XYZ file of C-alpha atoms in Angstrom:
690
model
C 40.853 -39.384 -5.292
C 42.602 -41.753 -2.842
C 40.767 -44.878 -1.722
C 39.372 -44.669 1.800
C 40.433 -47.256 4.306
C 38.049 -46.100 7.048
C 34.475 -45.031 6.434
C 33.193 -45.792 9.933
C 32.048 -42.190 10.262
C 29.291 -43.036 7.753
C 27.955 -45.997 9.737
C 25.418 -43.888 11.660
C 23.641 -42.928 8.424
C 20.640 -44.865 7.178
C 20.951 -46.562 3.748
C 19.327 -43.725 1.754
C 21.395 -41.060 3.503
C 24.572 -42.996 2.845
C 23.673 -43.378 -0.874
C 23.293 -39.607 -1.081
C 26.595 -39.006 0.720
C 28.603 -41.440 -1.414
C 27.002 -40.565 -4.784
C 29.654 -39.878 -7.403
C 32.567 -40.056 -4.933
C 34.982 -42.477 -6.568
C 38.681 -43.149 -6.622
C 39.243 -42.179 -10.268
C 38.815 -38.444 -9.823
C 35.643 -38.237 -11.929
C 32.825 -35.904 -10.984
C 29.419 -37.477 -10.349
C 26.180 -37.077 -12.286
C 23.619 -34.491 -11.103
C 21.923 -35.538 -7.869
C 18.522 -34.563 -6.465
C 17.973 -35.437 -2.792
C 14.295 -35.273 -1.840
C 14.599 -34.777 1.910
C 11.325 -35.107 3.809
C 10.642 -33.091 6.958
C 12.791 -34.279 9.887
C 14.725 -36.742 7.719
C 18.219 -35.527 8.645
C 18.730 -33.355 5.554
C 21.363 -31.036 7.114
C 23.260 -33.991 8.587
C 23.251 -35.741 5.201
C 24.496 -32.703 3.299
C 27.210 -32.035 5.902
C 28.357 -35.642 5.632
C 28.440 -35.353 1.829
C 30.678 -32.282 1.987
C 32.923 -33.918 4.604
C 33.063 -37.171 2.629
C 34.166 -35.290 -0.471
C 36.938 -33.558 1.461
C 38.057 -36.737 3.223
C 38.078 -38.522 -0.160
C 40.510 -35.970 -1.568
C 38.319 -33.236 -3.073
C 39.820 -29.750 -2.893
C 37.603 -27.755 -0.468
C 38.486 -24.571 -2.367
C 36.690 -26.059 -5.352
C 33.425 -26.760 -3.493
C 30.617 -24.211 -3.768
C 27.968 -24.658 -1.059
C 24.897 -22.413 -1.145
C 22.446 -22.333 1.753
C 19.302 -20.409 2.628
C 21.043 -18.163 5.156
C 24.587 -17.218 6.144
C 23.977 -18.724 9.575
C 23.057 -22.053 7.951
C 26.327 -21.927 5.990
C 28.328 -21.353 9.183
C 26.549 -24.205 10.979
C 27.105 -26.472 7.997
C 30.842 -25.669 7.953
C 31.074 -26.426 11.698
C 29.366 -29.794 11.194
C 31.665 -30.642 8.278
C 34.696 -29.908 10.461
C 33.412 -32.133 13.286
C 32.851 -35.017 10.861
C 36.189 -34.573 9.070
C 38.019 -34.413 12.405
C 37.121 -38.044 13.121
C 39.085 -39.173 10.058
C 41.758 -36.529 9.444
C 42.541 -35.439 12.995
C 42.155 -31.954 14.475
C 44.904 -30.096 12.577
C 44.219 -31.461 9.093
C 40.429 -31.110 9.489
C 40.816 -27.472 10.567
C 43.053 -26.652 7.605
C 40.734 -28.353 5.117
C 37.469 -26.886 6.392
C 38.999 -23.409 6.695
C 39.605 -23.706 2.959
C 35.866 -24.305 2.442
C 35.582 -20.619 1.729
C 32.850 -20.670 -0.921
C 29.970 -21.359 1.465
C 27.147 -18.857 1.813
C 23.868 -17.605 0.363
C 23.231 -17.068 -3.346
C 23.257 -13.322 -2.731
C 26.454 -13.425 -0.648
C 28.323 -15.545 -3.203
C 27.007 -13.295 -5.943
C 28.281 -10.155 -4.209
C 31.715 -11.731 -3.826
C 31.928 -12.774 -7.482
C 30.758 -9.338 -8.671
C 33.542 -7.656 -6.657
C 36.073 -10.020 -8.196
C 34.852 -9.670 -11.788
C 33.607 -6.086 -11.534
C 36.077 -4.460 -13.936
C 35.489 -7.184 -16.570
C 31.733 -6.506 -16.583
C 31.893 -2.697 -16.438
C 31.104 -2.370 -12.745
C 32.927 -0.060 -10.323
C 34.350 -2.370 -7.590
C 33.490 0.258 -4.901
C 29.757 -0.341 -5.363
C 27.522 -0.341 -2.300
C 24.461 -2.535 -1.785
C 20.980 -1.204 -1.039
C 18.636 -3.178 1.169
C 14.916 -3.314 0.415
C 14.041 -0.086 2.186
C 16.874 1.851 0.530
C 15.849 0.424 -2.844
C 12.254 1.450 -2.182
C 13.388 5.001 -1.303
C 15.411 5.258 -4.502
C 12.484 3.919 -6.522
C 10.375 6.678 -4.920
C 12.872 9.395 -5.848
C 12.850 8.252 -9.483
C 9.062 7.882 -9.407
C 8.775 11.490 -8.201
C 11.285 12.823 -10.782
C 9.222 11.224 -13.576
C 6.048 12.901 -12.304
C 4.415 9.554 -11.540
C 3.589 10.607 -7.975
C 1.273 13.285 -9.401
C -0.791 11.208 -11.831
C -4.547 11.807 -12.076
C -5.377 8.296 -10.894
C -3.208 6.886 -8.118
C 0.043 5.343 -9.351
C 1.355 2.279 -7.433
C 3.278 3.107 -4.247
C 7.071 2.843 -4.087
C 6.869 -0.495 -2.251
C 4.506 -1.984 -4.842
C 6.720 -0.685 -7.673
C 9.773 -2.364 -6.134
C 7.827 -5.628 -5.618
C 6.758 -5.623 -9.271
C 10.350 -4.942 -10.403
C 11.678 -7.695 -8.126
C 9.062 -10.172 -9.341
C 9.945 -9.506 -12.994
C 13.661 -9.995 -12.304
C 13.552 -13.048 -10.015
C 10.773 -14.908 -11.828
C 12.209 -13.932 -15.233
C 8.814 -12.670 -16.359
C 7.804 -9.902 -18.797
C 6.191 -7.049 -16.925
C 2.770 -7.718 -18.476
C 2.824 -11.325 -17.264
C 4.015 -10.388 -13.765
C 1.254 -7.790 -13.475
C -1.406 -10.186 -14.692
C -0.348 -12.963 -12.296
C 0.500 -11.052 -9.128
C -0.495 -7.378 -9.460
C -3.682 -7.264 -11.580
C -4.731 -3.934 -10.043
C -1.638 -2.356 -11.630
C -2.107 -3.843 -15.110
C -3.025 -0.456 -16.636
C 0.374 1.032 -15.732
C 2.642 -1.367 -17.664
C 4.114 1.304 -19.990
C 4.770 3.755 -17.126
C 6.317 1.030 -14.972
C 8.703 0.094 -17.798
C 9.757 3.728 -17.991
C 10.163 3.857 -14.211
C 12.248 0.681 -14.057
C 14.538 1.893 -16.869
C 15.128 5.158 -14.989
C 15.638 3.245 -11.716
C 18.364 1.105 -13.315
C 20.080 4.200 -14.715
C 19.906 5.911 -11.327
C 21.483 2.904 -9.589
C 24.301 2.859 -12.132
C 24.923 6.598 -11.784
C 25.168 6.199 -7.999
C 27.226 2.998 -8.192
C 24.771 1.010 -6.096
C 23.270 -2.470 -6.517
C 20.087 -3.777 -4.965
C 19.419 -7.352 -3.768
C 18.081 -8.427 -7.121
C 21.164 -7.093 -8.950
C 23.377 -9.514 -7.062
C 21.608 -12.400 -8.788
C 20.808 -10.600 -12.041
C 24.397 -9.499 -12.715
C 25.619 -13.011 -11.860
C 23.053 -14.620 -14.145
C 24.073 -12.216 -16.930
C 27.739 -13.049 -16.374
C 27.205 -16.754 -16.962
C 25.402 -16.106 -20.250
C 28.867 -15.223 -21.583
C 30.532 -18.518 -22.545
C 34.031 -17.442 -21.461
C 32.949 -16.081 -18.072
C 30.590 -19.017 -17.471
C 33.417 -21.441 -18.208
C 35.827 -19.566 -15.923
C 33.423 -19.279 -12.999
C 31.882 -22.733 -13.347
C 35.305 -24.266 -13.977
C 36.680 -23.179 -10.615
C 34.161 -25.459 -8.806
C 34.178 -29.255 -9.073
C 31.146 -29.535 -6.810
C 28.167 -27.194 -6.518
C 25.681 -27.974 -3.755
C 22.421 -26.165 -3.043
C 20.385 -26.584 0.125
C 16.618 -25.817 0.310
C 16.339 -26.037 -3.475
C 12.548 -25.817 -3.289
C 12.975 -22.205 -2.119
C 14.966 -21.013 -5.152
C 13.576 -18.810 -7.937
C 13.906 -18.949 -11.724
C 16.891 -16.586 -11.737
C 18.800 -18.807 -9.295
C 18.024 -21.830 -11.432
C 19.411 -19.973 -14.457
C 22.620 -19.292 -12.507
C 23.040 -23.001 -11.737
C 22.433 -23.991 -15.336
C 24.987 -21.416 -16.422
C 27.569 -22.764 -13.975
C 26.921 -26.448 -14.628
C 25.004 -26.829 -17.920
C 25.514 -30.619 -17.982
C 24.936 -30.953 -14.225
C 28.183 -32.758 -13.457
C 29.085 -32.212 -9.807
C 25.724 -30.586 -9.048
C 23.788 -31.664 -5.938
C 20.508 -30.067 -4.911
C 18.674 -30.927 -1.705
C 15.120 -30.002 -0.815
C 11.498 -31.029 -0.356
C 8.813 -30.031 -2.828
C 6.244 -30.517 -0.024
C 7.848 -27.629 1.869
C 7.902 -25.065 -0.948
C 6.104 -22.110 0.722
C 7.906 -18.970 -0.435
C 6.256 -18.042 -3.735
C 5.713 -14.527 -2.380
C 9.509 -14.176 -2.714
C 9.265 -15.490 -6.308
C 10.448 -18.968 -5.258
C 8.997 -21.674 -7.513
C 8.384 -25.315 -6.771
C 8.967 -25.964 -10.496
C 12.741 -25.798 -9.983
C 12.783 -28.959 -7.895
C 9.929 -30.708 -9.748
C 11.605 -30.127 -13.144
C 15.177 -30.991 -12.082
C 15.070 -34.649 -13.259
C 13.819 -33.599 -16.693
C 16.407 -30.788 -16.994
C 19.231 -33.307 -16.556
C 17.544 -36.371 -18.090
C 18.555 -39.152 -18.343
C 21.638 -38.886 -16.097
C 20.091 -37.272 -13.006
C 19.767 -39.492 -9.952
C 17.002 -39.050 -7.354
C 17.393 -40.237 -3.771
C 14.500 -39.900 -1.335
C 14.982 -39.525 2.425
C 11.665 -40.538 3.986
C 12.682 -41.784 7.421
C 11.681 -39.128 9.958
C 13.633 -38.697 13.184
C 11.412 -35.947 14.660
C 7.727 -36.803 14.943
C 5.592 -39.713 16.178
C 3.960 -41.972 13.588
C 0.394 -40.672 14.187
C 1.581 -37.097 13.456
C 3.382 -38.287 10.320
C 0.380 -40.299 9.143
C -1.849 -37.226 9.400
C 0.733 -35.030 7.634
C 1.205 -37.678 4.896
C -2.562 -37.703 4.465
C -2.709 -33.930 3.981
C 0.115 -33.783 1.445
C -1.011 -36.929 -0.424
C -3.888 -34.869 -1.843
C -1.448 -32.515 -3.612
C -1.874 -32.402 -7.399
C 1.813 -32.849 -8.213
C 4.653 -34.053 -5.994
C 7.510 -36.490 -5.565
C 5.879 -39.492 -3.912
C 7.127 -40.154 -0.393
C 5.499 -41.207 2.851
C 7.352 -40.250 5.968
C 7.789 -43.025 8.532
C 9.458 -43.370 11.902
C 10.273 -45.802 14.687
C 8.660 -43.387 17.172
C 5.376 -45.089 17.972
C 2.555 -43.440 19.964
C -1.123 -43.965 20.654
C -1.815 -40.205 20.724
C -3.278 -38.853 17.508
C -3.032 -35.189 16.503
C -5.811 -33.144 18.159
C -8.395 -31.429 15.959
C -10.147 -29.073 18.361
C -13.350 -27.128 17.581
C -13.493 -23.817 19.499
C -16.074 -21.037 19.561
C -13.866 -18.029 18.748
C -10.356 -16.572 18.966
C -10.742 -15.633 22.618
C -11.472 -19.259 23.519
C -8.654 -20.318 21.200
C -6.207 -18.181 23.206
C -7.517 -19.589 26.497
C -7.224 -23.170 25.199
C -3.628 -22.641 24.146
C -2.670 -21.120 27.489
C -4.364 -23.913 29.423
C -2.640 -26.619 27.381
C 0.747 -24.917 27.467
C 0.652 -24.612 31.264
C -0.554 -28.215 31.635
C 2.313 -29.440 29.452
C 4.716 -27.341 31.514
C 3.418 -28.976 34.675
C 4.276 -32.340 33.114
C 7.916 -31.196 32.896
C 8.226 -29.619 29.438
C 9.814 -26.178 29.215
C 7.824 -23.354 27.665
C 10.487 -22.961 24.954
C 9.872 -26.580 23.896
C 6.361 -25.532 22.860
C 5.350 -23.310 19.946
C 2.226 -21.617 18.632
C 2.174 -21.260 14.845
C -0.058 -19.092 12.657
C -0.556 -18.224 8.992
C -0.185 -14.465 9.416
C 1.572 -12.441 12.142
C -1.597 -10.543 13.084
C -3.419 -13.813 13.961
C -1.586 -14.051 17.285
C -3.036 -10.792 18.672
C -5.701 -12.269 21.034
C -3.197 -14.884 22.256
C -0.559 -12.224 23.012
C -3.125 -10.351 25.134
C -4.003 -13.529 27.041
C -0.326 -14.461 27.592
C 0.423 -10.958 28.870
C -2.614 -11.046 31.171
C -1.529 -14.406 32.590
C 2.118 -13.209 32.906
C 3.492 -15.906 30.597
C 6.685 -14.802 28.846
C 6.881 -15.304 25.080
C 9.006 -14.431 22.056
C 7.429 -13.824 18.661
C 9.271 -14.588 15.450
C 8.370 -13.215 12.041
C 8.925 -9.578 12.955
C 11.587 -6.970 12.317
C 15.163 -7.764 11.403
C 18.105 -5.920 12.890
C 18.580 -3.967 9.694
C 14.993 -2.720 9.736
C 15.429 -0.889 13.039
C 15.639 2.856 12.334
C 18.711 3.527 14.480
C 20.688 0.694 12.897
C 19.707 1.868 9.419
C 20.938 5.381 10.346
C 24.362 4.031 11.346
C 24.721 1.872 8.259
C 23.639 4.743 6.026
C 26.416 6.903 7.503
C 29.020 4.209 6.818
C 27.700 3.618 3.297
C 27.676 7.324 2.517
C 31.282 7.650 3.675
C 32.263 4.633 1.551
C 30.301 5.789 -1.515
C 29.353 9.503 -1.375
C 27.374 9.115 -4.633
C 24.832 6.908 -2.799
C 21.930 9.384 -2.725
C 19.610 7.219 -0.584
C 22.219 6.849 2.150
C 23.163 10.526 1.902
C 19.565 11.681 2.022
C 18.898 9.621 5.156
C 21.976 10.871 6.991
C 21.449 14.530 6.055
C 17.901 14.307 7.340
C 19.291 13.507 10.791
C 20.726 17.023 11.043
C 18.485 19.650 12.641
C 17.584 22.332 10.102
C 18.319 20.199 7.039
C 15.135 19.452 5.094
C 14.510 17.647 1.785
C 15.346 20.700 -0.350
C 18.640 21.399 1.453
C 19.618 17.733 1.323
C 18.891 17.533 -2.415
C 21.017 20.640 -3.092
C 23.961 19.176 -1.167
C 23.695 15.818 -2.988
C 23.328 17.496 -6.388
C 26.569 19.453 -5.822
C 28.377 16.272 -4.761
C 27.070 14.219 -7.680
C 28.752 16.418 -10.258
C 32.172 16.490 -8.581
C 35.183 14.280 -9.152
C 35.866 14.349 -5.379
C 32.411 14.504 -3.704
C 33.708 14.635 -0.115
C 35.954 17.621 -0.841
C 32.932 19.404 -2.287
C 30.907 18.511 0.830
C 33.623 20.051 3.012
C 33.646 23.261 0.950
C 29.864 23.801 1.007
C 28.496 26.486 3.340
C 26.538 25.237 6.330
C 22.755 25.222 5.862
C 21.354 28.234 7.783
C 19.950 26.316 10.758
C 22.404 23.405 10.931
C 25.195 25.281 12.744
C 27.629 23.210 14.769
C 25.861 19.975 13.772
C 26.925 20.571 10.167
C 30.596 21.065 11.076
C 30.639 17.860 13.177
C 28.928 15.935 10.352
C 31.464 17.039 7.706
C 34.327 16.298 10.087
C 32.974 12.791 10.726
C 32.562 12.017 7.014
C 36.114 13.186 6.340
C 37.423 10.988 9.162
C 35.465 7.998 7.863
C 36.685 8.573 4.323
C 39.745 6.389 4.856
C 38.631 3.290 6.674
C 40.181 2.353 10.023
C 38.241 -0.793 10.713
C 36.568 -1.458 13.148
C 37.293 1.932 14.772
C 35.024 3.482 12.126
C 31.932 2.121 13.776
C 32.750 3.575 17.192
C 33.533 6.933 15.550
C 30.191 6.813 13.714
C 28.313 5.888 16.895
C 29.844 8.740 18.887
C 28.675 11.197 16.207
C 25.212 9.615 16.048
C 24.438 9.303 19.787
C 23.314 12.951 20.337
C 20.901 12.539 17.418
C 19.728 9.170 18.839
C 18.872 10.873 22.155
C 17.045 13.649 20.342
C 15.016 11.435 18.016
C 14.096 8.388 20.115
C 12.556 8.228 23.583
C 13.947 4.695 24.139
C 17.476 5.729 23.207
C 19.101 3.587 25.919
C 17.583 0.374 24.540
C 18.581 1.377 21.018
C 22.098 2.301 22.149
C 22.488 -1.328 23.276
C 21.828 -2.386 19.662
C 24.585 -0.046 18.469
C 27.045 -1.543 20.957
C 25.999 -4.971 19.671
C 26.632 -3.709 16.147
C 30.205 -2.832 17.108
C 30.722 -6.313 18.541
C 29.420 -7.852 15.310
C 31.679 -5.534 13.287
C 34.783 -6.787 15.089
C 34.315 -10.154 13.378
C 34.719 -8.697 9.865
C 38.048 -7.881 8.178
C 36.870 -4.690 6.479
C 34.079 -2.127 6.305
C 33.210 -3.318 2.810
C 32.696 -6.946 3.951
C 30.744 -5.796 6.983
C 28.332 -3.604 5.022
C 27.858 -6.252 2.322
C 27.194 -9.219 4.590
C 25.111 -7.377 7.197
C 22.885 -5.997 4.452
C 22.437 -9.438 2.907
C 21.785 -11.459 6.064
C 21.123 -9.336 9.164
C 20.778 -10.775 12.689
C 17.699 -10.090 14.806
C 17.389 -6.824 16.695
C 16.884 -6.760 20.441
C 14.803 -3.619 20.669
C 12.360 -4.493 17.898
C 11.409 -8.064 18.795
C 7.918 -8.538 20.185
C 7.757 -9.561 23.819
C 11.419 -10.177 24.546
C 11.699 -12.002 27.892
C 13.927 -9.653 29.872
C 13.858 -11.564 33.181
C 12.783 -15.067 32.254
C 15.052 -17.774 30.900
C 12.046 -19.808 29.769
C 9.468 -18.495 27.307
C 6.823 -19.693 24.860
C 7.563 -19.491 21.126
C 5.113 -17.664 18.847
C 5.901 -17.827 15.158
C 4.500 -17.481 11.684
C 4.611 -20.797 9.832
C 7.040 -19.281 7.305
C 9.455 -18.355 10.108
C 9.041 -21.792 11.753
C 10.319 -23.738 8.757
C 13.307 -25.859 9.742
C 12.427 -25.725 13.448
C 10.934 -28.357 15.769
C 9.204 -28.390 19.158
C 7.802 -30.998 21.544
C 4.304 -29.537 21.349
C 2.873 -27.414 18.535
C -0.420 -25.487 18.453
C -1.612 -24.260 15.044
C -4.142 -21.401 15.141
C -7.097 -20.836 12.805
C -7.034 -24.062 10.801
C -10.101 -22.921 8.852
C -10.940 -21.907 5.314
C -10.188 -18.216 5.053
C -6.942 -18.635 7.009
C -5.659 -21.962 5.660
C -6.024 -21.486 2.802
C -5.928 -17.748 3.148
C -8.627 -15.924 1.193
C -5.754 -14.281 -0.689
C -4.078 -17.624 -1.373
C -7.072 -19.495 -2.800
C -7.125 -17.951 -6.267
C -5.145 -20.178 -8.607
C -4.411 -23.890 -8.354
C -0.728 -23.133 -7.700
C -1.596 -20.774 -4.828
C -3.944 -23.362 -3.320
C -1.271 -26.052 -3.483
C 1.194 -23.788 -1.677
C -1.354 -23.183 1.092
C -1.670 -26.981 1.445
C 2.120 -27.235 1.779
C 2.031 -24.505 4.418
C -0.262 -26.606 6.627
C 2.013 -29.604 6.038
C 5.055 -27.614 7.170
C 3.192 -26.515 10.330
C 2.152 -30.084 11.171
C 5.631 -31.543 10.675
C 7.188 -29.146 13.218
C 5.672 -31.228 16.091
C 7.605 -33.991 17.810
C 5.115 -35.425 20.332
C 1.908 -33.341 20.439
C 0.058 -31.523 17.673
C -3.041 -29.386 18.200
C -4.911 -27.989 15.185
C -7.438 -25.382 16.361
C -10.662 -24.684 14.464
C -12.464 -21.575 15.753
C -16.014 -21.311 14.434
C -15.859 -17.496 14.424
C -12.752 -15.413 13.841
C -11.677 -11.873 13.103
C -10.864 -11.061 9.488
C -7.777 -8.817 9.348
C -7.597 -6.287 6.576
C -11.275 -6.144 5.655
C -12.930 -2.828 4.996
C -14.181 -1.382 8.244
C -17.875 -2.098 7.659
C -20.040 -3.676 10.313
C -18.878 -6.871 12.005
C -15.404 -7.891 10.763
C -15.834 -11.447 12.055
C -16.748 -14.380 9.894
C -17.953 -17.919 10.453
C -15.772 -20.582 8.930
C -15.486 -24.312 8.496
C -12.577 -26.664 8.973
C -9.875 -26.241 6.328
C -10.569 -28.029 3.055
C -7.108 -29.620 3.358
C -8.525 -31.992 6.018
C -11.537 -33.553 4.242
C -13.836 -36.162 5.764
C -11.710 -39.098 4.645
C -8.720 -37.852 6.677
C -10.690 -37.334 9.931
C -9.934 -40.856 11.294
C -6.270 -39.771 11.550
C -7.193 -37.117 14.159
C -8.696 -37.116 17.625
C -11.626 -34.705 17.426
C -12.951 -32.708 20.356
C -14.783 -29.540 21.293
C -13.500 -27.029 23.853
C -14.642 -26.105 26.408
C -16.438 -29.376 26.966
C -20.142 -28.964 27.738
C -20.978 -29.649 31.428
C -22.904 -32.822 32.139
C -26.697 -32.290 32.219
C -28.326 -32.238 35.645
C -30.969 -34.945 36.360
C -34.369 -33.864 35.084
C -32.977 -30.846 33.223
C -34.354 -32.033 29.902
C -37.918 -31.409 31.143
C -37.204 -28.050 32.751
C -39.007 -25.034 31.231
C -36.765 -22.281 29.802
C -36.179 -19.253 32.042
C -37.211 -16.934 29.198
C -39.113 -18.354 26.245
C -37.622 -16.155 23.530
C -39.065 -18.328 20.783
C -42.594 -17.687 21.985
C -41.877 -13.947 22.007
C -40.643 -14.114 18.423
C -43.850 -15.869 17.322
C -45.955 -13.272 19.141
C -44.326 -10.291 17.414
C -46.362 -10.844 14.262
C -49.727 -11.680 15.801
């Protein structure tokens, strides 16, 4: 690598950030030792990683030999844009553009996996024309196999299709035997281990017959590839630098992929925060980041970023206090130059109705002080916890947007369109075919199965489809459907999507009352499609990382430019707001009753509160209702419970908070202490038994 004459672009970094950026970047062309960057909340993690990528490129690294894996495709795009801006200061506009355009291996684990599987498909016995099932499609296929095996008709109730898929996914991503996975996460299904093994074997065979992969296959096939020494050497050898963002959110299978790519760790950089590991329900494990130093001992270097640029010191002190009680962690105490005399508020409230009124009152007061609604956020453990607040906001005519809901791909009308395109691309995809055929009037499950069975046995499935007689009640709809599939057979991208929409619109109008709103999503889908070079890339990337839908968000502000943010804590990770209100900071919600079983679950619940607290820049309100509604309980009697402040804020941490009760009790009138009660209920109670 050439020596750098000008590194002024690094001067804005603090000393720890600069150490992380410059680690292993020398002038002799050697690749650095494995690096773990522990990046505390608000410590400039993204900026540091972007500077590291840019510094490598500016120092002479080949951007085509850099693999950058992020938590979402959007994060990868934003990272690439930042890298280009930084590189432009040193290389100039033209050179920076050329170099960052060559940074083509940036994306999610699943996206990179899909790309590698296409490239190596024939060498691993995979048809390169495979299509990818999303979770719902995978669940439907699991159900078809479950039904074929007679497991839907067992004497005692067999696990549902969704539960079966979750068990399968847990086994794959956590690399666990089925018995262990059932014991840890699905104890109520432990008696079905043998039948589930049979189901999963048949599910895998069915996927292979139909030439489809599910989400988990994109990692599983990749992990299996790098167990072969020749393939591992070829794939790992094409990358000098492998960087992983949000490493605390990776699972065992992803860790195995990294070890396969870089067994000695040279050129490997992982960035994350063990204190923000909150996705175990997706099989993510905090062990990956905690065990990294030992995996690459003694050469691994650890750099800690503990200077916070987001929150005031009182907020950080309280958050540090909460996480300091964790049983196992990388020691760090966030600090900042942002001083303040205002401590986080710990507010005792009677019930959820008062909690909603408190939030609205505080939000409006903060707005009157000049803060926009969108600079404030209300966070909660579970999506259903915001119900009373949503009612109060609607009653008071305060616009809001809620995050943690449906994705674009989960909207029925979008799934219909994508199923049509997938079926045209891969007519052996039974789940896509079944969904599309069901859109036709007069075509039921039996008719659809007969059509798909005929196609499955043919060398040219679409020709067979065209030769089949129309189902008795399908009529003209059948002819138009076959004609559309034949037209879509040979891709004319992105005209395909318009052609598919024109066929689908009459069915949209027939099926959905709000067809106009949904039609807007389909137009948006066409606009998104125009940014992709092919139907194959479009279907792959949209399935892996879909954007949000317009018609399925909760409370979309149609007329207001300003709106309050409502979000689950999981969806709020990585975000920040001026003022943050955290609902139901009580035992039973934080930790959740369901998350207080094992020590590991309890520690994740602690980290969840820490993540919520560290979203706040200036004001933090933790709300403690004495009585709250328990969602999901059996409908017996009163479904409310009385609770105490979360165990994650014990007595010794209380001095870090400003405690209050709301609403404040009115001042007593003079002489009121001696006034007789209006009704002496206590005397009546005594008299009942005399």
